[in-house]
Every structure is written in C-alpha cells, then in structure tokens.
Amino acid sequence: MRTSRGARAGQYAALLAYLVFLAFPFVWLVSTAFKPARELGSLHPTWLPRNPTLDNFRQAFGEQPLFEAAANSLVAALGAAVVAVLVATPMAYVMARHRTRLAKAATGWVVVSQAFPFVLVIIPLFLVLKNLRLIDSVPGLVMVYVVWALPFALWMLVGYVRAVPAELEEAAAVDGAGRLRTLVSVTAPLLAPGIVATALFAFISAWNEFFFALVLLKTPEKQTLPVVLTHFLGAEGVADLGPLAAAAFLATLPSLVVFAIVQRRITGGMLAGAVKS
C-alpha cells in the first residue's frame, strides 16, 4: 500500500515538473511582454514585471502590420485545415475499410514521408508553384500546407475510421440505406471527434509554420505572422525584446483559444483513434 502511494506521489510529482517545464516559456513570454524597457535591460530580471506597461504592444503594432499578417496566417491555416480534412476523410475511409496490399503500402509511405526534411522538398514545391503561377500568393501557400499536412491527417483518420465498428454500416445497409446515406448518417457523426482533432492539428501546424512562408512569400503585405515576427530582429541580430515578446504573445492566443474551445472533442477523438476494431 505504501509502495503504491509512493509510486502515485512520484507520478504526480513528475507530472507537475513536466507541466512547469512546459509552462515556463509561456509565462516568461507573457512577463516579458508587459515589462518596460528599463526592466528588460536590468541585470537582475524578475519573474513578474514591477511596473506593467502596454508600451510594447503599442510599439509592436506601430512597427509591423500585425493585423494583416494575422489575417494572412488565419486564411492559410483555416484553408489548409479544411481542405486537408475534406481530402483525407474519404481516403482514410477507403484505406481503413479495404485493407489491401496497396492500402498497407500507402500507410507505410505516409509514415515514411513524415521523416522528410523541409529543405528536401522546397525546391520541387517551388518549381511546381512557379509553373502554376502561385509563387508569392496565399493560395499557393495553402496548397503547400495541405500537401504537408495531408499524410499526418490521413494517418490519424485511418485510426478513427477503424474504431467505428463495420457492423453499424452493415446494419444500416440491411435497413435499406445506401452507401452515401450510411456514410453521412452513421459513419460521419461517429468520426466527428477525430475530424475536429485532425483539423486542429492541421490548423496549428499551418499557423506556426515559418520555413515555407519565408521562402514562398516575398511581398510584405502577403507575409504570415511567424515571418513578420522576424522583423523585430535588428541588422546585427539584436532582438527588440519587448515588442517581439508582445507580438509573439498575441500570435499564440488564437491557437490557445481554438484549443480551449474544442478540447473535449479532441480528447474524445484521441481515445477513439486509439481503439482498433
């Protein structure tokens, strides 16, 4: 009994330490965003700002077009999430319900493709977008994000589809429902948590993505938020720390808000995807 309590206490202590480790960068970011310039240059930094100020936020919005960049990031992230889910859902259904050698090979390729570094694919993507005249455009960036998020979305949704018992579809077919009616009325509602979780992961990965946006977008009015954040670095690599922290704090809020709204569906989707029929 004592061993069990000690092990549980150790687990809680390890979990608490992990949460502190994860929360420390965000807490320090928020603290830095509200510190005045004098405290930022102090040799003895404090955890909390002694004289909180909004000057860093005013300076950040005055120096860089954060609203325009956030709008570009939102369009790219939402477009990538919606298109990736719409394409991946029927593909995942076919791969989960028809376990042929081709489906197994496709699943293996999906896993292997995630190991490819960005640098390896940027030149082919650049040439393809150039031929399609989509360089320096948000739709071209959305296309790249969809291609990059599709393997992971497909891999996730295959697990969710397999968690839906095929007997439910067979029962609907016996009752006279066609294939399309069965997918819409029976399978799709059960896949909703997994679809929401997949869309959220695609959204967050596109919202935070930097490398593709840096290479493909050259016009300042079309750049996304992660790229605009680099403009707070000086010519010699010295960061304007206060405005940079304020802008970075604002950049993290959308993903946190979206995650807080749909966290229940994400938890349900993960549990469903972890069960195999």
PDB file of N, CA, C and O in Angstrom, residues 184-257:
ATOM      1  N   VAL A 184     -23.049   9.339 -44.442  1.00  0.00           N
ATOM      2  CA  VAL A 184     -23.463  10.640 -43.907  1.00  0.00           C
ATOM      3  C   VAL A 184     -24.167  10.498 -42.564  1.00  0.00           C
ATOM      4  O   VAL A 184     -23.923  11.273 -41.625  1.00  0.00           O
ATOM      5  N   SER A 185     -25.039   9.506 -42.431  1.00  0.00           N
ATOM      6  CA  SER A 185     -25.892   9.393 -41.247  1.00  0.00           C
ATOM      7  C   SER A 185     -25.295   8.533 -40.139  1.00  0.00           C
ATOM      8  O   SER A 185     -25.637   8.724 -38.968  1.00  0.00           O
ATOM      9  N   VAL A 186     -24.435   7.591 -40.481  1.00  0.00           N
ATOM     10  CA  VAL A 186     -23.912   6.652 -39.481  1.00  0.00           C
ATOM     11  C   VAL A 186     -22.438   6.914 -39.186  1.00  0.00           C
ATOM     12  O   VAL A 186     -22.044   7.135 -38.036  1.00  0.00           O
ATOM     13  N   THR A 187     -21.612   6.895 -40.228  1.00  0.00           N
ATOM     14  CA  THR A 187     -20.168   6.964 -40.018  1.00  0.00           C
ATOM     15  C   THR A 187     -19.699   8.370 -39.678  1.00  0.00           C
ATOM     16  O   THR A 187     -18.895   8.557 -38.753  1.00  0.00           O
ATOM     17  N   ALA A 188     -20.172   9.367 -40.417  1.00  0.00           N
ATOM     18  CA  ALA A 188     -19.689  10.735 -40.227  1.00  0.00           C
ATOM     19  C   ALA A 188     -19.900  11.262 -38.809  1.00  0.00           C
ATOM     20  O   ALA A 188     -18.981  11.856 -38.232  1.00  0.00           O
ATOM     21  N   PRO A 189     -21.076  11.082 -38.175  1.00  0.00           N
ATOM     22  CA  PRO A 189     -21.225  11.574 -36.794  1.00  0.00           C
ATOM     23  C   PRO A 189     -20.258  10.929 -35.816  1.00  0.00           C
ATOM     24  O   PRO A 189     -19.787  11.582 -34.884  1.00  0.00           O
ATOM     25  N   LEU A 190     -19.953   9.650 -36.022  1.00  0.00           N
ATOM     26  CA  LEU A 190     -19.020   8.977 -35.131  1.00  0.00           C
ATOM     27  C   LEU A 190     -17.577   9.431 -35.364  1.00  0.00           C
ATOM     28  O   LEU A 190     -16.737   9.314 -34.474  1.00  0.00           O
ATOM     29  N   LEU A 191     -17.299   9.942 -36.562  1.00  0.00           N
ATOM     30  CA  LEU A 191     -15.961  10.433 -36.880  1.00  0.00           C
ATOM     31  C   LEU A 191     -15.754  11.891 -36.498  1.00  0.00           C
ATOM     32  O   LEU A 191     -14.644  12.408 -36.641  1.00  0.00           O
ATOM     33  N   ALA A 192     -16.810  12.560 -36.039  1.00  0.00           N
ATOM     34  CA  ALA A 192     -16.717  13.991 -35.762  1.00  0.00           C
ATOM     35  C   ALA A 192     -15.590  14.351 -34.793  1.00  0.00           C
ATOM     36  O   ALA A 192     -14.824  15.288 -35.053  1.00  0.00           O
ATOM     37  N   PRO A 193     -15.427  13.642 -33.659  1.00  0.00           N
ATOM     38  CA  PRO A 193     -14.307  13.999 -32.772  1.00  0.00           C
ATOM     39  C   PRO A 193     -12.946  13.865 -33.445  1.00  0.00           C
ATOM     40  O   PRO A 193     -12.067  14.710 -33.271  1.00  0.00           O
ATOM     41  N   GLY A 194     -12.767  12.795 -34.216  1.00  0.00           N
ATOM     42  CA  GLY A 194     -11.492  12.620 -34.908  1.00  0.00           C
ATOM     43  C   GLY A 194     -11.262  13.670 -35.972  1.00  0.00           C
ATOM     44  O   GLY A 194     -10.130  14.138 -36.169  1.00  0.00           O
ATOM     45  N   ILE A 195     -12.327  14.068 -36.671  1.00  0.00           N
ATOM     46  CA  ILE A 195     -12.191  15.105 -37.701  1.00  0.00           C
ATOM     47  C   ILE A 195     -11.818  16.438 -37.064  1.00  0.00           C
ATOM     48  O   ILE A 195     -10.962  17.172 -37.572  1.00  0.00           O
ATOM     49  N   VAL A 196     -12.443  16.752 -35.931  1.00  0.00           N
ATOM     50  CA  VAL A 196     -12.115  18.000 -35.242  1.00  0.00           C
ATOM     51  C   VAL A 196     -10.668  17.992 -34.766  1.00  0.00           C
ATOM     52  O   VAL A 196      -9.936  18.985 -34.912  1.00  0.00           O
ATOM     53  N   ALA A 197     -10.236  16.877 -34.182  1.00  0.00           N
ATOM     54  CA  ALA A 197      -8.854  16.792 -33.717  1.00  0.00           C
ATOM     55  C   ALA A 197      -7.866  16.914 -34.864  1.00  0.00           C
ATOM     56  O   ALA A 197      -6.858  17.623 -34.767  1.00  0.00           O
ATOM     57  N   THR A 198      -8.143  16.257 -35.966  1.00  0.00           N
ATOM     58  CA  THR A 198      -7.261  16.329 -37.133  1.00  0.00           C
ATOM     59  C   THR A 198      -7.211  17.733 -37.707  1.00  0.00           C
ATOM     60  O   THR A 198      -6.132  18.242 -38.060  1.00  0.00           O
ATOM     61  N   ALA A 199      -8.371  18.377 -37.800  1.00  0.00           N
ATOM     62  CA  ALA A 199      -8.410  19.747 -38.313  1.00  0.00           C
ATOM     63  C   ALA A 199      -7.639  20.694 -37.415  1.00  0.00           C
ATOM     64  O   ALA A 199      -6.948  21.611 -37.900  1.00  0.00           O
ATOM     65  N   LEU A 200      -7.710  20.484 -36.101  1.00  0.00           N
ATOM     66  CA  LEU A 200      -6.994  21.357 -35.188  1.00  0.00           C
ATOM     67  C   LEU A 200      -5.484  21.210 -35.340  1.00  0.00           C
ATOM     68  O   LEU A 200      -4.745  22.204 -35.349  1.00  0.00           O
ATOM     69  N   PHE A 201      -5.009  19.961 -35.462  1.00  0.00           N
ATOM     70  CA  PHE A 201      -3.580  19.756 -35.645  1.00  0.00           C
ATOM     71  C   PHE A 201      -3.108  20.375 -36.953  1.00  0.00           C
ATOM     72  O   PHE A 201      -2.028  20.971 -37.024  1.00  0.00           O
ATOM     73  N   ALA A 202      -3.908  20.253 -38.001  1.00  0.00           N
ATOM     74  CA  ALA A 202      -3.542  20.875 -39.274  1.00  0.00           C
ATOM     75  C   ALA A 202      -3.534  22.395 -39.158  1.00  0.00           C
ATOM     76  O   ALA A 202      -2.660  23.068 -39.718  1.00  0.00           O
ATOM     77  N   PHE A 203      -4.497  22.940 -38.429  1.00  0.00           N
ATOM     78  CA  PHE A 203      -4.571  24.391 -38.246  1.00  0.00           C
ATOM     79  C   PHE A 203      -3.356  24.909 -37.487  1.00  0.00           C
ATOM     80  O   PHE A 203      -2.731  25.899 -37.893  1.00  0.00           O
ATOM     81  N   ILE A 204      -3.015  24.257 -36.374  1.00  0.00           N
ATOM     82  CA  ILE A 204      -1.905  24.731 -35.550  1.00  0.00           C
ATOM     83  C   ILE A 204      -0.582  24.616 -36.292  1.00  0.00           C
ATOM     84  O   ILE A 204       0.273  25.514 -36.229  1.00  0.00           O
ATOM     85  N   SER A 205      -0.377  23.511 -37.007  1.00  0.00           N
ATOM     86  CA  SER A 205       0.876  23.345 -37.748  1.00  0.00           C
ATOM     87  C   SER A 205       1.015  24.407 -38.834  1.00  0.00           C
ATOM     88  O   SER A 205       2.108  24.938 -39.064  1.00  0.00           O
ATOM     89  N   ALA A 206      -0.093  24.761 -39.506  1.00  0.00           N
ATOM     90  CA  ALA A 206      -0.043  25.804 -40.532  1.00  0.00           C
ATOM     91  C   ALA A 206       0.101  27.185 -39.905  1.00  0.00           C
ATOM     92  O   ALA A 206       0.806  28.050 -40.445  1.00  0.00           O
ATOM     93  N   TRP A 207      -0.550  27.420 -38.782  1.00  0.00           N
ATOM     94  CA  TRP A 207      -0.459  28.722 -38.122  1.00  0.00           C
ATOM     95  C   TRP A 207       0.968  29.012 -37.657  1.00  0.00           C
ATOM     96  O   TRP A 207       1.435  30.155 -37.742  1.00  0.00           O
ATOM     97  N   ASN A 208       1.664  27.996 -37.174  1.00  0.00           N
ATOM     98  CA  ASN A 208       3.014  28.193 -36.642  1.00  0.00           C
ATOM     99  C   ASN A 208       4.106  28.003 -37.682  1.00  0.00           C
ATOM    100  O   ASN A 208       5.280  28.234 -37.366  1.00  0.00           O
ATOM    101  N   GLU A 209       3.772  27.580 -38.890  1.00  0.00           N
ATOM    102  CA  GLU A 209       4.794  27.256 -39.885  1.00  0.00           C
ATOM    103  C   GLU A 209       5.551  28.511 -40.331  1.00  0.00           C
ATOM    104  O   GLU A 209       4.958  29.571 -40.528  1.00  0.00           O
ATOM    105  N   PHE A 210       6.856  28.378 -40.505  1.00  0.00           N
ATOM    106  CA  PHE A 210       7.707  29.513 -40.828  1.00  0.00           C
ATOM    107  C   PHE A 210       8.493  29.341 -42.127  1.00  0.00           C
ATOM    108  O   PHE A 210       8.559  30.268 -42.948  1.00  0.00           O
ATOM    109  N   PHE A 211       9.065  28.167 -42.345  1.00  0.00           N
ATOM    110  CA  PHE A 211      10.029  27.994 -43.436  1.00  0.00           C
ATOM    111  C   PHE A 211       9.382  28.186 -44.802  1.00  0.00           C
ATOM    112  O   PHE A 211       9.875  28.960 -45.640  1.00  0.00           O
ATOM    113  N   PHE A 212       8.270  27.499 -45.071  1.00  0.00           N
ATOM    114  CA  PHE A 212       7.608  27.625 -46.370  1.00  0.00           C
ATOM    115  C   PHE A 212       7.136  29.058 -46.614  1.00  0.00           C
ATOM    116  O   PHE A 212       7.258  29.595 -47.722  1.00  0.00           O
ATOM    117  N   ALA A 213       6.577  29.687 -45.591  1.00  0.00           N
ATOM    118  CA  ALA A 213       6.106  31.064 -45.741  1.00  0.00           C
ATOM    119  C   ALA A 213       7.262  32.010 -46.025  1.00  0.00           C
ATOM    120  O   ALA A 213       7.129  32.953 -46.814  1.00  0.00           O
ATOM    121  N   LEU A 214       8.411  31.783 -45.416  1.00  0.00           N
ATOM    122  CA  LEU A 214       9.572  32.638 -45.647  1.00  0.00           C
ATOM    123  C   LEU A 214      10.077  32.522 -47.075  1.00  0.00           C
ATOM    124  O   LEU A 214      10.446  33.527 -47.700  1.00  0.00           O
ATOM    125  N   VAL A 215      10.081  31.319 -47.626  1.00  0.00           N
ATOM    126  CA  VAL A 215      10.629  31.095 -48.962  1.00  0.00           C
ATOM    127  C   VAL A 215       9.643  31.510 -50.050  1.00  0.00           C
ATOM    128  O   VAL A 215      10.033  32.095 -51.070  1.00  0.00           O
ATOM    129  N   LEU A 216       8.358  31.241 -49.847  1.00  0.00           N
ATOM    130  CA  LEU A 216       7.378  31.405 -50.921  1.00  0.00           C
ATOM    131  C   LEU A 216       6.728  32.781 -50.966  1.00  0.00           C
ATOM    132  O   LEU A 216       6.194  33.166 -52.009  1.00  0.00           O
ATOM    133  N   LEU A 217       6.732  33.507 -49.868  1.00  0.00           N
ATOM    134  CA  LEU A 217       6.075  34.811 -49.824  1.00  0.00           C
ATOM    135  C   LEU A 217       7.123  35.918 -49.746  1.00  0.00           C
ATOM    136  O   LEU A 217       7.919  35.954 -48.803  1.00  0.00           O
ATOM    137  N   LYS A 218       7.115  36.803 -50.725  1.00  0.00           N
ATOM    138  CA  LYS A 218       8.075  37.891 -50.770  1.00  0.00           C
ATOM    139  C   LYS A 218       7.438  39.260 -50.545  1.00  0.00           C
ATOM    140  O   LYS A 218       8.075  40.157 -50.018  1.00  0.00           O
ATOM    141  N   THR A 219       6.191  39.436 -50.961  1.00  0.00           N
ATOM    142  CA  THR A 219       5.515  40.713 -50.777  1.00  0.00           C
ATOM    143  C   THR A 219       5.194  40.914 -49.296  1.00  0.00           C
ATOM    144  O   THR A 219       4.585  40.043 -48.674  1.00  0.00           O
ATOM    145  N   PRO A 220       5.584  42.057 -48.704  1.00  0.00           N
ATOM    146  CA  PRO A 220       5.332  42.255 -47.266  1.00  0.00           C
ATOM    147  C   PRO A 220       3.859  42.151 -46.888  1.00  0.00           C
ATOM    148  O   PRO A 220       3.530  41.656 -45.801  1.00  0.00           O
ATOM    149  N   GLU A 221       2.951  42.592 -47.776  1.00  0.00           N
ATOM    150  CA  GLU A 221       1.521  42.549 -47.450  1.00  0.00           C
ATOM    151  C   GLU A 221       0.956  41.137 -47.408  1.00  0.00           C
ATOM    152  O   GLU A 221      -0.135  40.918 -46.881  1.00  0.00           O
ATOM    153  N   LYS A 222       1.681  40.160 -47.959  1.00  0.00           N
ATOM    154  CA  LYS A 222       1.193  38.784 -48.006  1.00  0.00           C
ATOM    155  C   LYS A 222       1.868  37.874 -46.984  1.00  0.00           C
ATOM    156  O   LYS A 222       1.518  36.700 -46.894  1.00  0.00           O
ATOM    157  N   GLN A 223       2.817  38.373 -46.236  1.00  0.00           N
ATOM    158  CA  GLN A 223       3.568  37.539 -45.305  1.00  0.00           C
ATOM    159  C   GLN A 223       2.715  37.155 -44.101  1.00  0.00           C
ATOM    160  O   GLN A 223       1.829  37.906 -43.679  1.00  0.00           O
ATOM    161  N   THR A 224       3.006  35.986 -43.551  1.00  0.00           N
ATOM    162  CA  THR A 224       2.265  35.476 -42.404  1.00  0.00           C
ATOM    163  C   THR A 224       2.899  35.961 -41.109  1.00  0.00           C
ATOM    164  O   THR A 224       3.987  36.548 -41.091  1.00  0.00           O
ATOM    165  N   LEU A 225       2.228  35.684 -40.008  1.00  0.00           N
ATOM    166  CA  LEU A 225       2.651  36.207 -38.712  1.00  0.00           C
ATOM    167  C   LEU A 225       4.026  35.693 -38.272  1.00  0.00           C
ATOM    168  O   LEU A 225       4.846  36.488 -37.784  1.00  0.00           O
ATOM    169  N   PRO A 226       4.343  34.403 -38.396  1.00  0.00           N
ATOM    170  CA  PRO A 226       5.692  33.972 -37.998  1.00  0.00           C
ATOM    171  C   PRO A 226       6.812  34.672 -38.757  1.00  0.00           C
ATOM    172  O   PRO A 226       7.875  34.927 -38.192  1.00  0.00           O
ATOM    173  N   VAL A 227       6.584  34.986 -40.025  1.00  0.00           N
ATOM    174  CA  VAL A 227       7.610  35.690 -40.804  1.00  0.00           C
ATOM    175  C   VAL A 227       7.741  37.131 -40.344  1.00  0.00           C
ATOM    176  O   VAL A 227       8.852  37.666 -40.213  1.00  0.00           O
ATOM    177  N   VAL A 228       6.617  37.783 -40.059  1.00  0.00           N
ATOM    178  CA  VAL A 228       6.651  39.174 -39.609  1.00  0.00           C
ATOM    179  C   VAL A 228       7.347  39.301 -38.254  1.00  0.00           C
ATOM    180  O   VAL A 228       7.992  40.318 -37.971  1.00  0.00           O
ATOM    181  N   LEU A 229       7.256  38.273 -37.424  1.00  0.00           N
ATOM    182  CA  LEU A 229       7.923  38.334 -36.122  1.00  0.00           C
ATOM    183  C   LEU A 229       9.441  38.470 -36.267  1.00  0.00           C
ATOM    184  O   LEU A 229      10.095  39.049 -35.400  1.00  0.00           O
ATOM    185  N   THR A 230      10.003  37.960 -37.344  1.00  0.00           N
ATOM    186  CA  THR A 230      11.450  38.079 -37.539  1.00  0.00           C
ATOM    187  C   THR A 230      11.864  39.514 -37.837  1.00  0.00           C
ATOM    188  O   THR A 230      13.056  39.826 -37.740  1.00  0.00           O
ATOM    189  N   HIS A 231      10.933  40.380 -38.185  1.00  0.00           N
ATOM    190  CA  HIS A 231      11.263  41.770 -38.486  1.00  0.00           C
ATOM    191  C   HIS A 231      11.611  42.560 -37.233  1.00  0.00           C
ATOM    192  O   HIS A 231      12.090  43.694 -37.330  1.00  0.00           O
ATOM    193  N   PHE A 232      11.351  41.982 -36.070  1.00  0.00           N
ATOM    194  CA  PHE A 232      11.738  42.639 -34.829  1.00  0.00           C
ATOM    195  C   PHE A 232      13.208  42.408 -34.490  1.00  0.00           C
ATOM    196  O   PHE A 232      13.673  42.876 -33.453  1.00  0.00           O
ATOM    197  N   LEU A 233      13.920  41.679 -35.326  1.00  0.00           N
ATOM    198  CA  LEU A 233      15.357  41.484 -35.157  1.00  0.00           C
ATOM    199  C   LEU A 233      16.103  42.561 -35.916  1.00  0.00           C
ATOM    200  O   LEU A 233      15.792  42.862 -37.076  1.00  0.00           O
ATOM    201  N   GLY A 234      17.114  43.151 -35.292  1.00  0.00           N
ATOM    202  CA  GLY A 234      17.897  44.182 -35.937  1.00  0.00           C
ATOM    203  C   GLY A 234      18.853  43.623 -36.963  1.00  0.00           C
ATOM    204  O   GLY A 234      18.949  42.406 -37.186  1.00  0.00           O
ATOM    205  N   ALA A 235      19.586  44.536 -37.614  1.00  0.00           N
ATOM    206  CA  ALA A 235      20.519  44.131 -38.663  1.00  0.00           C
ATOM    207  C   ALA A 235      21.634  43.256 -38.124  1.00  0.00           C
ATOM    208  O   ALA A 235      22.165  42.396 -38.826  1.00  0.00           O
ATOM    209  N   GLU A 236      21.996  43.437 -36.874  1.00  0.00           N
ATOM    210  CA  GLU A 236      23.071  42.650 -36.271  1.00  0.00           C
ATOM    211  C   GLU A 236      22.537  41.490 -35.452  1.00  0.00           C
ATOM    212  O   GLU A 236      23.270  40.895 -34.665  1.00  0.00           O
ATOM    213  N   GLY A 237      21.278  41.156 -35.615  1.00  0.00           N
ATOM    214  CA  GLY A 237      20.689  40.032 -34.901  1.00  0.00           C
ATOM    215  C   GLY A 237      20.245  40.348 -33.491  1.00  0.00           C
ATOM    216  O   GLY A 237      19.912  39.435 -32.724  1.00  0.00           O
ATOM    217  N   VAL A 238      20.240  41.625 -33.131  1.00  0.00           N
ATOM    218  CA  VAL A 238      19.804  42.026 -31.797  1.00  0.00           C
ATOM    219  C   VAL A 238      18.287  42.176 -31.806  1.00  0.00           C
ATOM    220  O   VAL A 238      17.733  42.928 -32.626  1.00  0.00           O
ATOM    221  N   ALA A 239      17.618  41.496 -30.905  1.00  0.00           N
ATOM    222  CA  ALA A 239      16.150  41.495 -30.888  1.00  0.00           C
ATOM    223  C   ALA A 239      15.624  42.683 -30.113  1.00  0.00           C
ATOM    224  O   ALA A 239      16.176  43.078 -29.075  1.00  0.00           O
ATOM    225  N   ASP A 240      14.562  43.275 -30.645  1.00  0.00           N
ATOM    226  CA  ASP A 240      13.802  44.288 -29.907  1.00  0.00           C
ATOM    227  C   ASP A 240      12.878  43.523 -28.973  1.00  0.00           C
ATOM    228  O   ASP A 240      11.714  43.242 -29.303  1.00  0.00           O
ATOM    229  N   LEU A 241      13.389  43.178 -27.807  1.00  0.00           N
ATOM    230  CA  LEU A 241      12.807  42.124 -26.992  1.00  0.00           C
ATOM    231  C   LEU A 241      11.377  42.414 -26.553  1.00  0.00           C
ATOM    232  O   LEU A 241      10.506  41.543 -26.620  1.00  0.00           O
ATOM    233  N   GLY A 242      11.107  43.618 -26.108  1.00  0.00           N
ATOM    234  CA  GLY A 242       9.771  43.931 -25.617  1.00  0.00           C
ATOM    235  C   GLY A 242       8.694  43.805 -26.683  1.00  0.00           C
ATOM    236  O   GLY A 242       7.730  43.038 -26.516  1.00  0.00           O
ATOM    237  N   PRO A 243       8.792  44.525 -27.794  1.00  0.00           N
ATOM    238  CA  PRO A 243       7.786  44.369 -28.866  1.00  0.00           C
ATOM    239  C   PRO A 243       7.743  42.956 -29.439  1.00  0.00           C
ATOM    240  O   PRO A 243       6.669  42.469 -29.809  1.00  0.00           O
ATOM    241  N   LEU A 244       8.890  42.282 -29.517  1.00  0.00           N
ATOM    242  CA  LEU A 244       8.895  40.907 -30.019  1.00  0.00           C
ATOM    243  C   LEU A 244       8.106  39.992 -29.102  1.00  0.00           C
ATOM    244  O   LEU A 244       7.312  39.153 -29.572  1.00  0.00           O
ATOM    245  N   ALA A 245       8.296  40.134 -27.794  1.00  0.00           N
ATOM    246  CA  ALA A 245       7.541  39.312 -26.845  1.00  0.00           C
ATOM    247  C   ALA A 245       6.054  39.626 -26.911  1.00  0.00           C
ATOM    248  O   ALA A 245       5.211  38.718 -26.843  1.00  0.00           O
ATOM    249  N   ALA A 246       5.707  40.893 -27.057  1.00  0.00           N
ATOM    250  CA  ALA A 246       4.292  41.263 -27.158  1.00  0.00           C
ATOM    251  C   ALA A 246       3.657  40.676 -28.405  1.00  0.00           C
ATOM    252  O   ALA A 246       2.546  40.127 -28.353  1.00  0.00           O
ATOM    253  N   ALA A 247       4.351  40.783 -29.541  1.00  0.00           N
ATOM    254  CA  ALA A 247       3.813  40.222 -30.784  1.00  0.00           C
ATOM    255  C   ALA A 247       3.733  38.702 -30.720  1.00  0.00           C
ATOM    256  O   ALA A 247       2.766  38.095 -31.200  1.00  0.00           O
ATOM    257  N   ALA A 248       4.744  38.058 -30.142  1.00  0.00           N
ATOM    258  CA  ALA A 248       4.730  36.600 -30.027  1.00  0.00           C
ATOM    259  C   ALA A 248       3.608  36.132 -29.097  1.00  0.00           C
ATOM    260  O   ALA A 248       2.968  35.101 -29.349  1.00  0.00           O
ATOM    261  N   PHE A 249       3.350  36.889 -28.044  1.00  0.00           N
ATOM    262  CA  PHE A 249       2.249  36.546 -27.141  1.00  0.00           C
ATOM    263  C   PHE A 249       0.911  36.610 -27.867  1.00  0.00           C
ATOM    264  O   PHE A 249       0.065  35.711 -27.740  1.00  0.00           O
ATOM    265  N   LEU A 250       0.707  37.663 -28.665  1.00  0.00           N
ATOM    266  CA  LEU A 250      -0.529  37.774 -29.440  1.00  0.00           C
ATOM    267  C   LEU A 250      -0.634  36.660 -30.485  1.00  0.00           C
ATOM    268  O   LEU A 250      -1.736  36.195 -30.792  1.00  0.00           O
ATOM    269  N   ALA A 251       0.506  36.221 -31.020  1.00  0.00           N
ATOM    270  CA  ALA A 251       0.488  35.171 -32.035  1.00  0.00           C
ATOM    271  C   ALA A 251       0.090  33.819 -31.461  1.00  0.00           C
ATOM    272  O   ALA A 251      -0.416  32.955 -32.191  1.00  0.00           O
ATOM    273  N   THR A 252       0.310  33.615 -30.159  1.00  0.00           N
ATOM    274  CA  THR A 252      -0.044  32.336 -29.541  1.00  0.00           C
ATOM    275  C   THR A 252      -1.511  32.260 -29.118  1.00  0.00           C
ATOM    276  O   THR A 252      -2.035  31.168 -28.902  1.00  0.00           O
ATOM    277  N   LEU A 253      -2.175  33.409 -29.011  1.00  0.00           N
ATOM    278  CA  LEU A 253      -3.543  33.417 -28.486  1.00  0.00           C
ATOM    279  C   LEU A 253      -4.545  32.663 -29.363  1.00  0.00           C
ATOM    280  O   LEU A 253      -5.368  31.909 -28.826  1.00  0.00           O
ATOM    281  N   PRO A 254      -4.551  32.836 -30.693  1.00  0.00           N
ATOM    282  CA  PRO A 254      -5.564  32.128 -31.492  1.00  0.00           C
ATOM    283  C   PRO A 254      -5.535  30.621 -31.322  1.00  0.00           C
ATOM    284  O   PRO A 254      -6.585  29.989 -31.161  1.00  0.00           O
ATOM    285  N   SER A 255      -4.346  30.028 -31.365  1.00  0.00           N
ATOM    286  CA  SER A 255      -4.267  28.575 -31.222  1.00  0.00           C
ATOM    287  C   SER A 255      -4.702  28.140 -29.829  1.00  0.00           C
ATOM    288  O   SER A 255      -5.355  27.087 -29.674  1.00  0.00           O
ATOM    289  N   LEU A 256      -4.377  28.927 -28.800  1.00  0.00           N
ATOM    290  CA  LEU A 256      -4.815  28.588 -27.448  1.00  0.00           C
ATOM    291  C   LEU A 256      -6.332  28.674 -27.307  1.00  0.00           C
ATOM    292  O   LEU A 256      -6.960  27.818 -26.679  1.00  0.00           O
ATOM    293  N   VAL A 257      -6.927  29.696 -27.912  1.00  0.00           N
ATOM    294  CA  VAL A 257      -8.378  29.855 -27.840  1.00  0.00           C
ATOM    295  C   VAL A 257      -9.088  28.717 -28.569  1.00  0.00           C
ATOM    296  O   VAL A 257     -10.048  28.129 -28.055  1.00  0.00           O
TER     297      VAL A 257
END
